Short mmCIF file of C-alpha atoms in Angstrom, two decimals:
data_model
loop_
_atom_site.label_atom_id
_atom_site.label_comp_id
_atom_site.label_asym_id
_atom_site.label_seq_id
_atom_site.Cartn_x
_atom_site.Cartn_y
_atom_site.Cartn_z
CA UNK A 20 0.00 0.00 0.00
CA UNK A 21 1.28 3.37 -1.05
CA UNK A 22 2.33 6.04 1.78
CA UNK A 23 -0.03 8.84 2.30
CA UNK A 24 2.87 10.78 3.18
CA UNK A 25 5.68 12.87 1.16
CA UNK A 26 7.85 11.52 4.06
CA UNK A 27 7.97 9.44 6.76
CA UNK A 28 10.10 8.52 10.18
CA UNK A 29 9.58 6.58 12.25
CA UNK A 30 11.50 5.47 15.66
CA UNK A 31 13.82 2.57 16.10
CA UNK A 32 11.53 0.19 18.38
CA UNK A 33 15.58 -0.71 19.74
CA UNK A 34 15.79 2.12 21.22
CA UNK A 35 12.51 2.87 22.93
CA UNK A 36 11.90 3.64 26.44
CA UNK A 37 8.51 2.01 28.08
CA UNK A 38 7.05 1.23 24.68
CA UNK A 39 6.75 4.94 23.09
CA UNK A 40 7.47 5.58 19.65
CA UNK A 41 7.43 8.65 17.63
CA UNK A 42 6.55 9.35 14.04
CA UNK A 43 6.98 12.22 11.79
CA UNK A 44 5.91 12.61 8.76
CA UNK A 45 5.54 15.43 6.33
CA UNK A 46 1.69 17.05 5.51
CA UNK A 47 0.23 19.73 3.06
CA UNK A 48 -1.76 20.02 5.96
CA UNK A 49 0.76 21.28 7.89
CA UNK A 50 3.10 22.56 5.06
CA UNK A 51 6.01 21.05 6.65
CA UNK A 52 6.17 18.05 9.10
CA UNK A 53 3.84 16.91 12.35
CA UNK A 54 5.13 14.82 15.69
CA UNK A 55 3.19 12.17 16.83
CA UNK A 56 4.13 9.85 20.10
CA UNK A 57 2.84 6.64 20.29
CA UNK A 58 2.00 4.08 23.33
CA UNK A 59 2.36 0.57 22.12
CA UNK A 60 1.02 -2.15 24.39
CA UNK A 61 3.74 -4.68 24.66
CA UNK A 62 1.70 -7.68 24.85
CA UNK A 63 1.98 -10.40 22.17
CA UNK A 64 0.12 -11.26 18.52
CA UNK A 65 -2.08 -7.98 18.82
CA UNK A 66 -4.04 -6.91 15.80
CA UNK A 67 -6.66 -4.22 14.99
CA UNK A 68 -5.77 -2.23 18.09
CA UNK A 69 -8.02 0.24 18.89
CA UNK A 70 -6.31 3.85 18.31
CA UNK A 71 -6.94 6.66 20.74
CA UNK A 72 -6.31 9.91 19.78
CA UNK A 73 -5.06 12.36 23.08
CA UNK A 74 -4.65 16.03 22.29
CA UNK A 75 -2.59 18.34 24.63
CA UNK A 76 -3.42 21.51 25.82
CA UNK A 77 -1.99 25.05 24.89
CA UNK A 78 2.23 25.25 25.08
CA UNK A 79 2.37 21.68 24.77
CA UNK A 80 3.48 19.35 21.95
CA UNK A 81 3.44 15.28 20.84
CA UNK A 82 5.72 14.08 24.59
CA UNK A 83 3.75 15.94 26.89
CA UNK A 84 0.91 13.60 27.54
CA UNK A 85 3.65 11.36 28.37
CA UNK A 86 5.88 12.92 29.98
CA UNK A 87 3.56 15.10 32.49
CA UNK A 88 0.76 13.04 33.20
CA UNK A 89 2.46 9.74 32.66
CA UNK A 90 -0.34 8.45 30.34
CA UNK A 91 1.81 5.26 29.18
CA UNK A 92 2.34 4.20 32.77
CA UNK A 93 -1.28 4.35 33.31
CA UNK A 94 -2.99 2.38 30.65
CA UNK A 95 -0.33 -0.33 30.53
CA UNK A 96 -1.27 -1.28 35.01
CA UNK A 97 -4.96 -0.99 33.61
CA UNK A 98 -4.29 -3.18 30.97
CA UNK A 99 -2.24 -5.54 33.07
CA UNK A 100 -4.70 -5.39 36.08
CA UNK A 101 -7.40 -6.47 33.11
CA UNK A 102 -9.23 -3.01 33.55
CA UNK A 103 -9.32 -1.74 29.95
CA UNK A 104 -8.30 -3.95 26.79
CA UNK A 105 -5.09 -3.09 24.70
CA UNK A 106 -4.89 -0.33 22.81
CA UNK A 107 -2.51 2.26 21.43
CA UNK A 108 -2.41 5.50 21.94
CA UNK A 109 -1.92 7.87 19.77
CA UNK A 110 -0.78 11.84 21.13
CA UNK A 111 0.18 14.01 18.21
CA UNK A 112 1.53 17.99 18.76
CA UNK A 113 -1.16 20.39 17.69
CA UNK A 114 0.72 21.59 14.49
CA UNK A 115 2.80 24.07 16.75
CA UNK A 116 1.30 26.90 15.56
CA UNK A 117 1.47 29.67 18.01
CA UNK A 118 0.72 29.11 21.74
CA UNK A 119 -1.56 26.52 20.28
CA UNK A 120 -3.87 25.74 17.23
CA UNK A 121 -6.73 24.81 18.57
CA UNK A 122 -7.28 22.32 16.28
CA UNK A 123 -9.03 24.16 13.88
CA UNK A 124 -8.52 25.56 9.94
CA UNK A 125 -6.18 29.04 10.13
CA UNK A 126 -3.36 30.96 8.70
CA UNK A 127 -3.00 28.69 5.31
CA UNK A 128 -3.15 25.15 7.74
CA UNK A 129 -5.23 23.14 8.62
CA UNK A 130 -4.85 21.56 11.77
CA UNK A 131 -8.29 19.56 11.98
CA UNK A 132 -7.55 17.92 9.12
CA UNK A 133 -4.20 17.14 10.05
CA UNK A 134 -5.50 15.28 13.88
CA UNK A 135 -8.94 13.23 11.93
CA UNK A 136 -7.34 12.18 8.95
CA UNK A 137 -3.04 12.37 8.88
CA UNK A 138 -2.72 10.94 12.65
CA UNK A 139 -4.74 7.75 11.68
CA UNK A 140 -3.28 7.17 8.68
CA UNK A 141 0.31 7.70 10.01
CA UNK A 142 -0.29 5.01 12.89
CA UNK A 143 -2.17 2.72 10.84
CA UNK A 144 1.05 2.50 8.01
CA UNK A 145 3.71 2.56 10.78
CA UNK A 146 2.03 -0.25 13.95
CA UNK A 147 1.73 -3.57 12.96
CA UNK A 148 -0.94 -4.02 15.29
CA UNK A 149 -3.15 -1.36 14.21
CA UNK A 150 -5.13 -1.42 10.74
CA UNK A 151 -8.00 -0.09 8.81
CA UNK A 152 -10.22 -2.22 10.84
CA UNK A 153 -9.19 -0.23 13.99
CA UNK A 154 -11.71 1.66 15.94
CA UNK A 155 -11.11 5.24 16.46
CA UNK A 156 -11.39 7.56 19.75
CA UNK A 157 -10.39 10.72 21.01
CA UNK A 158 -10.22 12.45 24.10
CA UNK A 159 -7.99 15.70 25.21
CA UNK A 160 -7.51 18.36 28.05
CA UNK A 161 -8.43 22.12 27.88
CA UNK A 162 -7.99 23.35 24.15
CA UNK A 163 -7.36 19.56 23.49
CA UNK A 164 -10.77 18.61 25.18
CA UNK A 165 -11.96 21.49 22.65
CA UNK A 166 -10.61 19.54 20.11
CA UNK A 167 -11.49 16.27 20.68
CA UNK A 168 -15.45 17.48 21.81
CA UNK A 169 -15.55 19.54 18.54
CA UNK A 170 -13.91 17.27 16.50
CA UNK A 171 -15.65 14.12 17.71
CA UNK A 172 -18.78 15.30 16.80
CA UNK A 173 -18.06 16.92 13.50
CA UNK A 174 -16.30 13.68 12.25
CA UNK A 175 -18.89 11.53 14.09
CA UNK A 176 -18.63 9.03 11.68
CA UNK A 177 -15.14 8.04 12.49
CA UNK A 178 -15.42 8.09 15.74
CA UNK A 179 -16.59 5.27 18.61
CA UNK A 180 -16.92 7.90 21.32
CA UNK A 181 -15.52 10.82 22.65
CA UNK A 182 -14.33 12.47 26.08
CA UNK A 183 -12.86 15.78 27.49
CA UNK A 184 -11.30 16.93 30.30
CA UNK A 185 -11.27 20.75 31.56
CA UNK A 186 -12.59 21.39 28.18
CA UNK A 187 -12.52 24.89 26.22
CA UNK A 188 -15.75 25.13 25.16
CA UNK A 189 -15.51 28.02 22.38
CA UNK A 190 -12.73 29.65 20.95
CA UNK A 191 -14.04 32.97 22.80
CA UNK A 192 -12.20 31.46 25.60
CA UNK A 193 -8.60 31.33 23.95
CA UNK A 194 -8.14 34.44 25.08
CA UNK A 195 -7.29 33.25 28.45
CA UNK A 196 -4.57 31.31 27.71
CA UNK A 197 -3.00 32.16 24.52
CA UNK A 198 -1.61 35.83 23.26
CA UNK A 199 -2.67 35.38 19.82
CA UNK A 200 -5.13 37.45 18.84
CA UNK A 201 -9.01 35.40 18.56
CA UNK A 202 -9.63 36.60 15.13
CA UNK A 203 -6.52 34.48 13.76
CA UNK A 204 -8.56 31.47 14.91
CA UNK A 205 -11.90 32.48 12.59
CA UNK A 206 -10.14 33.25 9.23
CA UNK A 207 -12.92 30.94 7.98
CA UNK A 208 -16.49 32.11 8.55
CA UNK A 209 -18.04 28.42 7.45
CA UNK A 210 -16.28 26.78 10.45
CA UNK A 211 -18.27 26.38 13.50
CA UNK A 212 -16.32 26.99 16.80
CA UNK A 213 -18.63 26.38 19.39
CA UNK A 214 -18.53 22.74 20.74
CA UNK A 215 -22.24 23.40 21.50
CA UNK A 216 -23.66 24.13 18.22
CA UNK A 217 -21.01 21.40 16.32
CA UNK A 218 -22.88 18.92 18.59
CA UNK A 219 -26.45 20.43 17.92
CA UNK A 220 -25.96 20.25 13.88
CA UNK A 221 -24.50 16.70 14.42
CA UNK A 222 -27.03 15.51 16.86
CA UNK A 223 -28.60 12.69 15.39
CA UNK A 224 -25.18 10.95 15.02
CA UNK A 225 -23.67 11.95 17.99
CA UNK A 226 -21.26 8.70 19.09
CA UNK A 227 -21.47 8.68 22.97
CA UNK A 228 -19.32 11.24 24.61
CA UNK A 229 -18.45 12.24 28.15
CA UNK A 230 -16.29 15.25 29.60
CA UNK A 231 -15.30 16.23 32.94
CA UNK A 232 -14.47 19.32 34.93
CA UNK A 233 -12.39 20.18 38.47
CA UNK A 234 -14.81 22.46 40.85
CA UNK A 235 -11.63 24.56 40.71
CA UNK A 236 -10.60 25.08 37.38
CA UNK A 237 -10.84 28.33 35.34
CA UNK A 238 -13.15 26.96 33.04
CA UNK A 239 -15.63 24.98 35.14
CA UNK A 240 -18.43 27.67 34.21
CA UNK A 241 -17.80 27.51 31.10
CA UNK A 242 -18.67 23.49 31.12
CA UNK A 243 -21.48 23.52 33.29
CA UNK A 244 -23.27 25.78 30.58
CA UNK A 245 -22.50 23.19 27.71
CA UNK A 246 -23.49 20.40 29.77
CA UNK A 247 -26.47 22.71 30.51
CA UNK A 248 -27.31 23.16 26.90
CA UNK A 249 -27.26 19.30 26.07
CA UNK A 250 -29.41 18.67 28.48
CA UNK A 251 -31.95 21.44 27.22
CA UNK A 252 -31.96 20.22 23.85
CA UNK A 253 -31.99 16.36 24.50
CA UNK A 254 -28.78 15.19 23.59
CA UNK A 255 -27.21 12.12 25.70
CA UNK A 256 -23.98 12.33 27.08
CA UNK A 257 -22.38 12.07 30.12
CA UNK A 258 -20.83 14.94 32.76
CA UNK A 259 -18.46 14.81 36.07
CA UNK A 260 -17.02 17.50 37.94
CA UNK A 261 -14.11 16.14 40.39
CA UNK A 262 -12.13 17.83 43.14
CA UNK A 263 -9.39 20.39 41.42
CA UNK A 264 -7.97 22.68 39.43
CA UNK A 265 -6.89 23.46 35.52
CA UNK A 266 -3.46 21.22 36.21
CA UNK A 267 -1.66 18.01 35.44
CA UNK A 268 -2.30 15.90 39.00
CA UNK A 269 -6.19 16.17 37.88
CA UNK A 270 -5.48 15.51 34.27
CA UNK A 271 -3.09 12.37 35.71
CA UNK A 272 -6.18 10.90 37.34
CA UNK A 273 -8.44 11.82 35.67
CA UNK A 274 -7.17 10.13 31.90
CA UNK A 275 -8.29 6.86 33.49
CA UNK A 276 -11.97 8.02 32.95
CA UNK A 277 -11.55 8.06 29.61
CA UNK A 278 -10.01 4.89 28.89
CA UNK A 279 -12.75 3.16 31.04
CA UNK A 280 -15.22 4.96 29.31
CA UNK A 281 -13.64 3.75 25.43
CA UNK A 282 -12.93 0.42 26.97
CA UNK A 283 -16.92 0.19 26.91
CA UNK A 284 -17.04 0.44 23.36
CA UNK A 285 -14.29 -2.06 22.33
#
């Protein structure tokens, strides 16, 4: 099967530490090249892995879900302990762009296109255990919870469900993170920024999605209206608000939601 990619490198399973890899590989939808790290369960004669999809938050990049909430460590004693099946994950950088993209089409990229169709397809030519046949999910924190929420639902065809954590909920709330200027975000008018009304035009195909909130964080109001909206217009999901704040130690403990939530659907 032909590469979908100009170029493509991928790391030396020799060399790995704790079963991460890391792919790059060249995009028009980047113009240039995009980082993906990869969890790869190291049990034996695996096939058709599931694939979750993590996105990071603003600042961050492809090793941070790694190597700050310690992701890797915590699905492999799930998987051991028999709590969630094997699958790999999949935590691509945002494109770089800025203090972050927010996963959207701007500035002559396009960095949705680059997470629901380039991250699949570079996992799914590079792990053995993955294929065509593998079932899709994604999940993020704060603009990455944005992404996966919006994202989810807009490509709700390729995805089995969907979950958030300390989730941006519109891009009216970069502001509070990022020092680019909101307006960069929009440079499209036909693209729909509100995770609200994505999920409203796509409600009839919604997959089933879940998202979570600390009482503390920054954006907690901000959830408790979306989850307040979905309620008033009769869409099914699922909402949790936990002890703490817009940080990694809730983000740490609170990944395992997720992956007991996709487990479900595997």
């Amino acid at each position: 099967m032909a590469s979908k990619f100009r170029t493509t490198e991928l790391s030396n399973p020799d060399f790995e530490s704790n079963n991460l890899r890391f792919i790059t590989v060249k995009t028009p939808n980047l113009k240039g090249r995009g980082d993906i790290c990869l969890y790869v369960p190291p049990m034996k004669n695996l096939k058709n892995l599931p694939i979750v999809t993590l996105l990071h938050g603003v600042y961050g990049s492809a090793w941070i879900w790694a190597h700050k909430a310690g992701v890797h460590f915590t699905a492999l004693k799930m998987m051991e302990t028999g709590l969630i099946k094997p699958m790999v994950i999949a935590m691509p950088s945002d494109g770089l762009w800025g203090d972050g993209s927010a996963y959207l089409p701007h500035n002559q990229k396009n960095f949705e296109k680059w997470i629901v169709e380039d991250v699949n397809n570079a996992v799914i030519e590079n792990i053995e255990c993955t294929s065509e046949k593998s079932d899709l999910f994604i999940s993020g924190l704060s603009m990455g919870g944005y992404g996966a929420l919006r994202l989810g639902a807009k490509y709700s065809e390729k995805y089995k469900a969907i979950s958030g954590h300390s989730s941006i909920t519109n891009i009216t709330q970069m502001h509070l993170f990022v020092e680019e200027d909101e307006a960069l975000y929009v440079k499209n008018e036909h693209t729909e920024t509100s995770v609200y009304k994505t999920m409203l035009e796509n409600k009839n195909q919604l997959p089933p999605f879940r998202f979570d909130c600390g009482k503390d964080d920054l954006l907690i109001d901000f959830n408790r209206c979306l989850n307040k909206q979905l309620i008033d217009s009769n869409i099914p999901h699922t909402y949790q608000e936990f002890k703490g704040k817009h940080e990694w130690n809730y983000w740490e403990e609170h990944v395992k939601d997720t992956l007991l939530f996709f487990n479900q659907f595997i």
